[in-house]
PDB file of C-alpha atoms in Angstrom:
ATOM      1  CA  MET A  16     108.666 121.787  94.083  1.00 40.00           C
ATOM      2  CA  THR A  17     108.747 125.784  93.670  1.00 42.00           C
ATOM      3  CA  ASP A  18     112.190 127.831  93.880  1.00 43.00           C
ATOM      4  CA  ARG A  19     110.731 129.169  97.213  1.00 52.00           C
ATOM      5  CA  GLU A  20     110.223 125.465  98.804  1.00 63.00           C
ATOM      6  CA  PRO A  21     113.022 123.964 100.982  1.00 69.00           C
ATOM      7  CA  ARG A  22     115.420 121.564  99.311  1.00 63.00           C
ATOM      8  CA  PRO A  23     114.720 117.857 100.604  1.00 70.00           C
ATOM      9  CA  GLY A  24     117.022 116.935 103.102  1.00 61.00           C
ATOM     10  CA  ALA A  25     118.289 120.646 103.760  1.00 61.00           C
ATOM     11  CA  GLU A  26     118.123 121.505 107.595  1.00 68.00           C
ATOM     12  CA  PRO A  27     115.737 124.327 107.973  1.00 72.00           C
ATOM     13  CA  ASP A  28     115.633 127.132 110.124  1.00 80.00           C
ATOM     14  CA  LEU A  29     112.259 126.352 112.089  1.00 89.00           C
ATOM     15  CA  PRO A  30     110.124 129.288 113.207  1.00 90.00           C
ATOM     16  CA  ALA A  31     108.403 129.607 116.639  1.00 93.00           C
ATOM     17  CA  LEU A  32     104.937 128.392 116.842  1.00 95.00           C
ATOM     18  CA  THR A  33     102.039 128.820 118.926  1.00 95.00           C
ATOM     19  CA  ASN A  34     100.392 125.910 120.369  1.00 94.00           C
ATOM     20  CA  PRO A  35     100.876 124.002 116.835  1.00 97.00           C
ATOM     21  CA  VAL A  36      98.839 120.746 115.701  1.00 97.00           C
ATOM     22  CA  MET A  37     100.086 118.611 113.131  1.00 98.00           C
ATOM     23  CA  ILE A  38      97.893 117.293 110.368  1.00 98.00           C
ATOM     24  CA  ALA A  39      99.493 114.497 108.124  1.00 98.00           C
ATOM     25  CA  ALA A  40      98.136 112.386 105.056  1.00 97.00           C
ATOM     26  CA  PHE A  41     100.136 110.060 102.873  1.00 97.00           C
ATOM     27  CA  GLU A  42      99.802 109.165  99.000  1.00 95.00           C
ATOM     28  CA  GLY A  43      99.643 105.360  98.477  1.00 93.00           C
ATOM     29  CA  TRP A  44      98.095 102.394 100.289  1.00 91.00           C
ATOM     30  CA  ASN A  45      96.395 104.607 103.092  1.00 92.00           C
ATOM     31  CA  ASP A  46      94.863 106.876 100.390  1.00 95.00           C
ATOM     32  CA  ALA A  47      91.910 105.149  98.604  1.00 94.00           C
ATOM     33  CA  GLY A  48      90.109 107.264  96.311  1.00 94.00           C
ATOM     34  CA  GLU A  49      93.128 109.841  96.864  1.00 95.00           C
ATOM     35  CA  ALA A  50      90.450 111.275  99.634  1.00 96.00           C
ATOM     36  CA  ALA A  51      93.130 111.794 102.463  1.00 97.00           C
ATOM     37  CA  SER A  52      95.820 113.554 100.048  1.00 96.00           C
ATOM     38  CA  THR A  53      93.076 115.523  98.546  1.00 96.00           C
ATOM     39  CA  ALA A  54      91.884 116.825 101.798  1.00 97.00           C
ATOM     40  CA  LEU A  55      95.360 117.698 102.907  1.00 97.00           C
ATOM     41  CA  GLU A  56      96.031 119.655  99.710  1.00 97.00           C
ATOM     42  CA  HIS A  57      92.776 121.121 100.368  1.00 97.00           C
ATOM     43  CA  LEU A  58      94.054 122.207 103.668  1.00 97.00           C
ATOM     44  CA  GLU A  59      97.251 123.915 102.131  1.00 97.00           C
ATOM     45  CA  LEU A  60      95.585 125.928  99.756  1.00 96.00           C
ATOM     46  CA  SER A  61      92.456 126.961 101.808  1.00 95.00           C
ATOM     47  CA  TRP A  62      94.904 128.024 104.731  1.00 96.00           C
ATOM     48  CA  ASP A  63      97.727 129.376 102.371  1.00 95.00           C
ATOM     49  CA  ALA A  64     100.293 127.380 103.870  1.00 97.00           C
ATOM     50  CA  THR A  65     103.891 128.244 103.749  1.00 96.00           C
ATOM     51  CA  PRO A  66     106.616 125.575 102.881  1.00 95.00           C
ATOM     52  CA  LEU A  67     108.660 124.258 106.060  1.00 95.00           C
ATOM     53  CA  ALA A  68     110.961 121.464 105.288  1.00 95.00           C
ATOM     54  CA  ALA A  69     111.143 118.242 103.063  1.00 95.00           C
ATOM     55  CA  LEU A  70     112.315 115.039 103.730  1.00 96.00           C
ATOM     56  CA  ASP A  71     115.315 113.529 101.772  1.00 95.00           C
ATOM     57  CA  PRO A  72     113.745 110.996  99.465  1.00 95.00           C
ATOM     58  CA  GLU A  73     116.943 109.010  99.129  1.00 95.00           C
ATOM     59  CA  GLU A  74     116.608 107.433 102.482  1.00 93.00           C
ATOM     60  CA  TYR A  75     113.001 106.212 102.076  1.00 96.00           C
ATOM     61  CA  TYR A  76     111.967 105.809  98.697  1.00 95.00           C
ATOM     62  CA  ASP A  77     112.376 103.413  95.593  1.00 93.00           C
ATOM     63  CA  PHE A  78     112.874 105.481  92.670  1.00 92.00           C
ATOM     64  CA  GLN A  79     111.842 102.596  90.433  1.00 91.00           C
ATOM     65  CA  VAL A  80     108.285 102.874  92.266  1.00 90.00           C
ATOM     66  CA  THR A  81     108.267 106.627  93.061  1.00 88.00           C
ATOM     67  CA  ARG A  82     109.954 108.106  89.904  1.00 89.00           C
ATOM     68  CA  PRO A  83     111.229 111.666  89.852  1.00 90.00           C
ATOM     69  CA  HIS A  84     109.644 113.693  87.337  1.00 88.00           C
ATOM     70  CA  VAL A  85     111.547 115.867  84.417  1.00 88.00           C
ATOM     71  CA  ARG A  86     110.328 119.450  83.830  1.00 84.00           C
ATOM     72  CA  LEU A  87     111.247 122.395  81.661  1.00 81.00           C
ATOM     73  CA  ALA A  88     112.290 125.664  83.463  1.00 74.00           C
ATOM     74  CA  GLU A  89     111.730 128.877  81.252  1.00 73.00           C
ATOM     75  CA  GLY A  90     111.563 126.240  78.320  1.00 70.00           C
ATOM     76  CA  VAL A  91     115.106 125.327  78.190  1.00 70.00           C
ATOM     77  CA  THR A  92     116.690 124.189  81.447  1.00 71.00           C
ATOM     78  CA  ARG A  93     115.696 120.745  82.459  1.00 78.00           C
ATOM     79  CA  LYS A  94     115.132 120.177  86.263  1.00 82.00           C
ATOM     80  CA  ILE A  95     114.557 117.257  88.307  1.00 86.00           C
ATOM     81  CA  GLU A  96     111.486 117.139  90.542  1.00 86.00           C
ATOM     82  CA  TRP A  97     112.036 114.726  93.598  1.00 89.00           C
ATOM     83  CA  HIS A  98     108.823 113.791  95.194  1.00 90.00           C
ATOM     84  CA  THR A  99     109.070 113.283  98.755  1.00 94.00           C
ATOM     85  CA  THR A 100     107.300 114.255 102.056  1.00 96.00           C
ATOM     86  CA  ARG A 101     107.118 117.702 102.800  1.00 97.00           C
ATOM     87  CA  LEU A 102     106.080 120.098 105.786  1.00 97.00           C
ATOM     88  CA  SER A 103     104.197 123.485 105.563  1.00 97.00           C
ATOM     89  CA  VAL A 104     102.937 125.582 107.922  1.00 97.00           C
ATOM     90  CA  ALA A 105      99.737 127.958 108.334  1.00 97.00           C
ATOM     91  CA  THR A 106      97.884 129.905 111.070  1.00 95.00           C
ATOM     92  CA  LEU A 107      94.387 128.558 111.692  1.00 93.00           C
ATOM     93  CA  PRO A 108      91.742 130.834 110.794  1.00 89.00           C
ATOM     94  CA  GLY A 109      90.460 133.192 113.655  1.00 88.00           C
ATOM     95  CA  THR A 110      92.957 131.843 115.782  1.00 91.00           C
ATOM     96  CA  ASP A 111      96.855 132.776 116.626  1.00 92.00           C
ATOM     97  CA  ARG A 112      97.357 129.004 116.571  1.00 95.00           C
ATOM     98  CA  HIS A 113      99.350 127.405 113.890  1.00 97.00           C
ATOM     99  CA  VAL A 114      98.914 124.076 112.099  1.00 97.00           C
ATOM    100  CA  VAL A 115     101.769 121.907 110.465  1.00 98.00           C
ATOM    101  CA  LEU A 116     100.452 120.289 107.635  1.00 98.00           C
ATOM    102  CA  VAL A 117     102.621 117.044 106.211  1.00 98.00           C
ATOM    103  CA  ASN A 118     101.770 116.295 102.862  1.00 97.00           C
ATOM    104  CA  GLY A 119     103.423 112.935 102.277  1.00 94.00           C
ATOM    105  CA  ILE A 120     104.025 109.619 100.199  1.00 95.00           C
ATOM    106  CA  GLU A 121     104.243 106.332 102.016  1.00 96.00           C
ATOM    107  CA  PRO A 122     107.759 105.439 102.149  1.00 96.00           C
ATOM    108  CA  ASN A 123     109.074 102.285 100.588  1.00 95.00           C
ATOM    109  CA  LEU A 124     111.915 101.682 103.127  1.00 95.00           C
ATOM    110  CA  ARG A 125     112.828 102.561 106.774  1.00 96.00           C
ATOM    111  CA  TRP A 126     109.336 103.516 108.264  1.00 97.00           C
ATOM    112  CA  ARG A 127     110.448 103.607 111.727  1.00 97.00           C
ATOM    113  CA  THR A 128     113.236 105.878 110.755  1.00 97.00           C
ATOM    114  CA  PHE A 129     110.894 107.957 108.644  1.00 97.00           C
ATOM    115  CA  CYS A 130     108.515 108.232 111.524  1.00 97.00           C
ATOM    116  CA  ALA A 131     111.269 109.209 113.763  1.00 97.00           C
ATOM    117  CA  GLU A 132     112.187 112.112 111.534  1.00 97.00           C
ATOM    118  CA  LEU A 133     108.700 113.326 111.334  1.00 97.00           C
ATOM    119  CA  LEU A 134     108.638 112.979 115.209  1.00 97.00           C
ATOM    120  CA  GLY A 135     111.806 115.212 115.404  1.00 97.00           C
ATOM    121  CA  TYR A 136     110.268 117.957 113.730  1.00 97.00           C
ATOM    122  CA  ALA A 137     107.065 117.820 115.757  1.00 97.00           C
ATOM    123  CA  ASP A 138     109.494 117.943 118.871  1.00 96.00           C
ATOM    124  CA  ARG A 139     111.260 120.765 117.666  1.00 96.00           C
ATOM    125  CA  LEU A 140     108.000 122.688 116.500  1.00 97.00           C
ATOM    126  CA  GLY A 141     106.486 121.987 119.815  1.00 96.00           C
ATOM    127  CA  VAL A 142     103.588 120.139 118.240  1.00 97.00           C
ATOM    128  CA  THR A 143     100.791 119.420 120.876  1.00 95.00           C
ATOM    129  CA  LYS A 144      98.614 117.148 119.011  1.00 95.00           C
ATOM    130  CA  VAL A 145      98.563 115.054 115.715  1.00 96.00           C
ATOM    131  CA  ILE A 146      95.959 114.428 113.389  1.00 96.00           C
ATOM    132  CA  THR A 147      96.419 111.637 110.735  1.00 96.00           C
ATOM    133  CA  LEU A 148      94.003 111.199 107.715  1.00 97.00           C
ATOM    134  CA  GLY A 149      93.390 107.964 105.626  1.00 95.00           C
ATOM    135  CA  ALA A 150      90.894 106.428 103.686  1.00 94.00           C
ATOM    136  CA  LEU A 151      90.293 102.561 103.044  1.00 92.00           C
ATOM    137  CA  LEU A 152      88.108 100.459 100.654  1.00 91.00           C
ATOM    138  CA  THR A 153      84.850  99.126 102.524  1.00 90.00           C
ATOM    139  CA  ASP A 154      81.428  97.791 101.334  1.00 90.00           C
ATOM    140  CA  THR A 155      80.044 101.092 101.681  1.00 90.00           C
ATOM    141  CA  PRO A 156      77.128 102.292  99.367  1.00 91.00           C
ATOM    142  CA  HIS A 157      78.139 105.656  97.375  1.00 92.00           C
ATOM    143  CA  THR A 158      74.682 106.905  97.962  1.00 90.00           C
ATOM    144  CA  ARG A 159      75.055 107.333 101.714  1.00 91.00           C
ATOM    145  CA  PRO A 160      77.118 109.678 103.701  1.00 91.00           C
ATOM    146  CA  THR A 161      80.543 108.903 103.712  1.00 92.00           C
ATOM    147  CA  PRO A 162      81.376 106.745 107.111  1.00 91.00           C
ATOM    148  CA  VAL A 163      84.586 108.064 109.103  1.00 91.00           C
ATOM    149  CA  SER A 164      85.937 105.700 111.646  1.00 88.00           C
ATOM    150  CA  GLY A 165      88.806 106.520 113.902  1.00 84.00           C
ATOM    151  CA  ILE A 166      91.499 105.542 116.439  1.00 83.00           C
ATOM    152  CA  SER A 167      92.431 107.910 119.305  1.00 80.00           C
ATOM    153  CA  TYR A 168      95.128 108.062 121.686  1.00 67.00           C
ATOM    154  CA  ASP A 169      93.515 106.552 124.885  1.00 67.00           C
ATOM    155  CA  LYS A 170      90.060 105.340 125.880  1.00 66.00           C
ATOM    156  CA  SER A 171      88.957 108.589 127.581  1.00 62.00           C
ATOM    157  CA  SER A 172      89.516 110.501 124.537  1.00 65.00           C
ATOM    158  CA  VAL A 173      87.081 108.367 122.308  1.00 61.00           C
ATOM    159  CA  GLY A 174      83.955 109.999 123.622  1.00 63.00           C
ATOM    160  CA  ARG A 175      85.184 113.674 123.818  1.00 62.00           C
ATOM    161  CA  LEU A 176      86.489 113.445 120.313  1.00 63.00           C
ATOM    162  CA  ARG A 177      83.753 111.477 118.841  1.00 63.00           C
ATOM    163  CA  VAL A 178      85.734 108.968 117.496  1.00 61.00           C
ATOM    164  CA  GLU A 179      83.985 105.701 116.453  1.00 61.00           C
ATOM    165  CA  PRO A 180      86.458 103.134 117.215  1.00 60.00           C
ATOM    166  CA  SER A 181      87.656 101.114 114.333  1.00 62.00           C
ATOM    167  CA  THR A 182      87.250  97.402 114.439  1.00 68.00           C
ATOM    168  CA  TYR A 183      89.991  96.639 111.659  1.00 67.00           C
ATOM    169  CA  GLN A 184      92.793  94.323 112.500  1.00 76.00           C
ATOM    170  CA  GLY A 185      95.195  93.243 109.627  1.00 79.00           C
ATOM    171  CA  PRO A 186      97.943  94.917 107.726  1.00 84.00           C
ATOM    172  CA  THR A 187      98.461  98.647 108.053  1.00 88.00           C
ATOM    173  CA  GLY A 188     100.201 101.478 106.367  1.00 92.00           C
ATOM    174  CA  ILE A 189     102.412 104.521 107.362  1.00 95.00           C
ATOM    175  CA  VAL A 190      99.393 106.218 108.862  1.00 94.00           C
ATOM    176  CA  GLY A 191      98.834 103.833 111.401  1.00 92.00           C
ATOM    177  CA  VAL A 192     102.599 103.432 112.096  1.00 94.00           C
ATOM    178  CA  PHE A 193     103.005 106.962 112.419  1.00 96.00           C
ATOM    179  CA  GLN A 194      99.769 107.330 114.845  1.00 93.00           C
ATOM    180  CA  GLN A 195     101.146 104.756 116.708  1.00 92.00           C
ATOM    181  CA  ALA A 196     104.797 106.102 117.008  1.00 95.00           C
ATOM    182  CA  CYS A 197     103.227 109.589 118.012  1.00 95.00           C
ATOM    183  CA  VAL A 198     101.118 107.712 121.035  1.00 92.00           C
ATOM    184  CA  GLU A 199     104.465 106.071 121.853  1.00 94.00           C
ATOM    185  CA  ALA A 200     106.405 109.351 122.014  1.00 95.00           C
ATOM    186  CA  GLY A 201     103.621 110.924 124.169  1.00 94.00           C
ATOM    187  CA  ILE A 202     102.038 112.965 121.705  1.00 94.00           C
ATOM    188  CA  PRO A 203      98.155 112.795 121.559  1.00 92.00           C
ATOM    189  CA  ALA A 204      97.238 111.413 118.251  1.00 93.00           C
ATOM    190  CA  VAL A 205      94.040 110.887 116.515  1.00 92.00           C
ATOM    191  CA  SER A 206      93.507 109.087 113.001  1.00 92.00           C
ATOM    192  CA  PHE A 207      90.373 109.359 110.957  1.00 94.00           C
ATOM    193  CA  TRP A 208      89.803 107.033 108.356  1.00 94.00           C
ATOM    194  CA  ALA A 209      87.165 107.567 105.230  1.00 94.00           C
ATOM    195  CA  ALA A 210      85.301 104.684 103.818  1.00 93.00           C
ATOM    196  CA  VAL A 211      85.450 104.456 100.141  1.00 93.00           C
ATOM    197  CA  PRO A 212      83.208 102.091  98.239  1.00 92.00           C
ATOM    198  CA  HIS A 213      85.478  99.654  96.917  1.00 90.00           C
ATOM    199  CA  TYR A 214      83.555  99.208  93.533  1.00 87.00           C
ATOM    200  CA  VAL A 215      84.768 102.899  92.598  1.00 81.00           C
ATOM    201  CA  SER A 216      87.998 102.784  94.198  1.00 65.00           C
ATOM    202  CA  GLN A 217      89.953 103.731  91.032  1.00 68.00           C
ATOM    203  CA  ALA A 218      88.610 107.187  90.777  1.00 79.00           C
ATOM    204  CA  ARG A 219      89.145 110.102  92.941  1.00 90.00           C
ATOM    205  CA  VAL A 220      86.555 110.429  95.447  1.00 94.00           C
ATOM    206  CA  PRO A 221      85.793 114.030  96.567  1.00 95.00           C
ATOM    207  CA  LYS A 222      82.940 112.840  98.676  1.00 96.00           C
ATOM    208  CA  ALA A 223      85.490 111.076 101.166  1.00 96.00           C
ATOM    209  CA  ALA A 224      87.737 114.127 101.045  1.00 97.00           C
ATOM    210  CA  VAL A 225      84.799 116.426 102.304  1.00 97.00           C
ATOM    211  CA  ALA A 226      83.845 113.881 104.950  1.00 96.00           C
ATOM    212  CA  LEU A 227      87.572 113.707 106.413  1.00 96.00           C
ATOM    213  CA  LEU A 228      87.603 117.871 106.300  1.00 96.00           C
ATOM    214  CA  HIS A 229      84.408 117.946 108.336  1.00 95.00           C
ATOM    215  CA  ARG A 230      85.960 115.761 110.905  1.00 93.00           C
ATOM    216  CA  VAL A 231      89.197 118.230 110.928  1.00 94.00           C
ATOM    217  CA  GLU A 232      86.542 121.019 111.481  1.00 93.00           C
ATOM    218  CA  GLU A 233      85.096 119.511 114.434  1.00 90.00           C
ATOM    219  CA  ILE A 234      88.251 118.493 116.274  1.00 90.00           C
ATOM    220  CA  LEU A 235      89.788 121.969 115.597  1.00 92.00           C
ATOM    221  CA  ASP A 236      86.607 124.155 115.898  1.00 89.00           C
ATOM    222  CA  VAL A 237      87.303 125.994 112.726  1.00 91.00           C
ATOM    223  CA  GLU A 238      85.775 126.669 109.396  1.00 88.00           C
ATOM    224  CA  VAL A 239      87.516 124.911 106.491  1.00 91.00           C
ATOM    225  CA  PRO A 240      86.285 126.576 103.360  1.00 91.00           C
ATOM    226  CA  LEU A 241      85.261 123.757 101.145  1.00 93.00           C
ATOM    227  CA  GLY A 242      85.323 125.606  97.817  1.00 92.00           C
ATOM    228  CA  ALA A 243      84.245 123.476  94.871  1.00 94.00           C
ATOM    229  CA  LEU A 244      84.572 120.108  96.642  1.00 95.00           C
ATOM    230  CA  PRO A 245      80.842 119.877  97.388  1.00 95.00           C
ATOM    231  CA  GLU A 246      79.943 120.362  94.017  1.00 96.00           C
ATOM    232  CA  GLN A 247      82.701 117.803  92.939  1.00 95.00           C
ATOM    233  CA  ALA A 248      81.199 115.156  95.384  1.00 95.00           C
ATOM    234  CA  GLU A 249      77.794 115.809  94.081  1.00 95.00           C
ATOM    235  CA  GLU A 250      79.048 115.408  90.584  1.00 94.00           C
ATOM    236  CA  TRP A 251      81.001 112.327  91.534  1.00 93.00           C
ATOM    237  CA  GLU A 252      77.941 110.845  93.216  1.00 93.00           C
ATOM    238  CA  ARG A 253      75.584 111.205  89.973  1.00 92.00           C
ATOM    239  CA  THR A 254      78.171 109.872  87.696  1.00 92.00           C
ATOM    240  CA  VAL A 255      78.520 106.788  89.877  1.00 91.00           C
ATOM    241  CA  SER A 256      75.115 106.247  90.251  1.00 92.00           C
ATOM    242  CA  GLU A 257      74.623 106.506  86.313  1.00 91.00           C
ATOM    243  CA  MET A 258      77.455 103.811  85.812  1.00 88.00           C
ATOM    244  CA  ALA A 259      75.655 101.726  88.458  1.00 88.00           C
ATOM    245  CA  ASP A 260      72.115 102.136  86.774  1.00 89.00           C
ATOM    246  CA  ALA A 261      73.638 100.926  83.716  1.00 89.00           C
ATOM    247  CA  ASP A 262      74.757  97.514  85.123  1.00 85.00           C
ATOM    248  CA  ASP A 263      71.788  95.360  86.568  1.00 86.00           C
ATOM    249  CA  GLU A 264      74.533  93.438  88.805  1.00 88.00           C
ATOM    250  CA  VAL A 265      76.163  96.526  90.156  1.00 86.00           C
ATOM    251  CA  ARG A 266      72.807  98.277  90.597  1.00 87.00           C
ATOM    252  CA  GLU A 267      71.337  95.128  92.582  1.00 89.00           C
ATOM    253  CA  TYR A 268      74.677  95.141  94.689  1.00 90.00           C
ATOM    254  CA  VAL A 269      74.327  98.901  95.476  1.00 89.00           C
ATOM    255  CA  ARG A 270      70.868  98.257  96.774  1.00 89.00           C
ATOM    256  CA  GLN A 271      71.939  95.423  98.994  1.00 90.00           C
ATOM    257  CA  LEU A 272      74.484  97.740 100.341  1.00 90.00           C
ATOM    258  CA  GLU A 273      72.117 100.377 101.024  1.00 87.00           C
ATOM    259  CA  GLN A 274      69.772  97.996 102.735  1.00 86.00           C
ATOM    260  CA  GLN A 275      72.450  96.718 104.934  1.00 87.00           C
ATOM    261  CA  ALA A 276      73.572 100.222 105.778  1.00 83.00           C
ATOM    262  CA  SER A 277      69.817 100.916 106.967  1.00 82.00           C
ATOM    263  CA  GLU A 278      69.744  97.936 109.038  1.00 78.00           C
ATOM    264  CA  GLU A 279      72.906  98.799 110.695  1.00 75.00           C
ATOM    265  CA  GLU A 280      71.790 102.485 111.090  1.00 71.00           C
ATOM    266  CA  ARG A 281      68.622 101.212 113.096  1.00 66.00           C
ATOM    267  CA  ALA A 282      70.684  98.875 115.242  1.00 66.00           C
ATOM    268  CA  ASP A 283      73.009 101.367 116.388  1.00 57.00           C
ATOM    269  CA  VAL A 284      70.966 104.795 116.688  1.00 52.00           C
ATOM    270  CA  SER A 285      70.121 104.158 120.058  1.00 46.00           C
ATOM    271  CA  ASP A 286      73.895 103.639 121.218  1.00 51.00           C
ATOM    272  CA  LEU A 287      75.200 106.466 119.363  1.00 47.00           C
ATOM    273  CA  PRO A 288      77.030 108.928 121.610  1.00 48.00           C
ATOM    274  CA  GLY A 289      75.664 112.295 121.187  1.00 47.00           C
ATOM    275  CA  SER A 290      72.445 111.329 120.552  1.00 45.00           C
ATOM    276  CA  SER A 291      70.454 113.190 123.034  1.00 45.00           C
ATOM    277  CA  GLY A 292      68.564 116.255 122.374  1.00 44.00           C
ATOM    278  CA  ASP A 293      71.161 118.525 124.343  1.00 48.00           C
ATOM    279  CA  ALA A 294      74.297 117.121 122.539  1.00 46.00           C
ATOM    280  CA  ILE A 295      72.573 117.601 119.107  1.00 40.00           C
ATOM    281  CA  ALA A 296      71.740 121.179 119.895  1.00 47.00           C
ATOM    282  CA  ALA A 297      75.509 121.607 121.354  1.00 49.00           C
ATOM    283  CA  ASP A 298      76.741 120.397 118.149  1.00 48.00           C
ATOM    284  CA  PHE A 299      74.519 122.655 116.021  1.00 46.00           C
ATOM    285  CA  GLU A 300      75.584 125.483 118.044  1.00 52.00           C
ATOM    286  CA  ARG A 301      79.507 124.622 117.700  1.00 51.00           C
ATOM    287  CA  TYR A 302      78.605 124.287 113.714  1.00 47.00           C
ATOM    288  CA  LEU A 303      76.999 127.855 113.727  1.00 51.00           C
ATOM    289  CA  ARG A 304      79.991 129.190 115.624  1.00 50.00           C
ATOM    290  CA  ARG A 305      82.602 127.992 113.066  1.00 49.00           C
ATOM    291  CA  ARG A 306      80.513 129.208 110.039  1.00 50.00           C
ATOM    292  CA  GLY A 307      79.665 132.589 111.891  1.00 51.00           C
ATOM    293  CA  SER A 308      82.960 133.570 113.192  1.00 43.00           C
ATOM    294  CA  GLY A 309      85.436 131.374 111.626  1.00 41.00           C
ATOM    295  CA  GLY A 310      86.339 129.285 114.935  1.00 40.00           C
ATOM    296  CA  THR A 311      88.194 129.809 118.064  1.00 38.00           C
ATOM    297  CA  GLY A 312      90.620 126.852 117.951  1.00 41.00           C
ATOM    298  CA  SER A 313      90.971 124.110 120.577  1.00 38.00           C
TER     299      SER A 313
END
């Protein structure tokens, strides 16, 4: 936390925003390969976000799990940094629309109260849509484009937002809980999940972060400068390929995953939404518009 950032738990003076959308990501169980948190931090830097508010960590975190850090200020004074969930605000490039970025840590305690506090900020700021980002471990090969599944707020929005429905059922994290809380509060919310190869889950996976950022571009119709992330993604893939090639069992396993992915693609291609020539052309025009003019917002 820098000196210009709000003190956790302090009641901030909130600015008047124009048609704001909220984008949230949380470190922890929801963040395989640090893909979601990497994507959110990249948005903060790319859009030059300004600190807005910070939740009081006392209410939500076990400090033996999420320990505070000590650092030196001016080489003498010791300062305690309390890790927590922070909100910042930026203007979407090429528009007069605002975006509220929630850079969070999955809470250890009081999840419903945690979501209610974030929803309170959303209500006071006039948020019109919420996008949550997550990443999960799957049996996807690292050599293929990163699959991104999603959950939308109603059936009619699935096709329009180009969300491939997730078939996952089981334990969930704060991303799933917060997304559902938004829907119950009447705020349209969509959640995007990048698939991270489970056999390389311990390392940071920039390729999955790039895939999530592309979905943010699509849903907001703005360009997100990717900076060094594409090169980092290529280097990551090369490194993982070298490691896999050095182990016969891993190499064979990756080959099987690639074959399985190819079979699934062939089986699904005729049913994919937007597979017609007109839809493909429309997608390409949107891409050129974002890259050429900086976007128009949505």
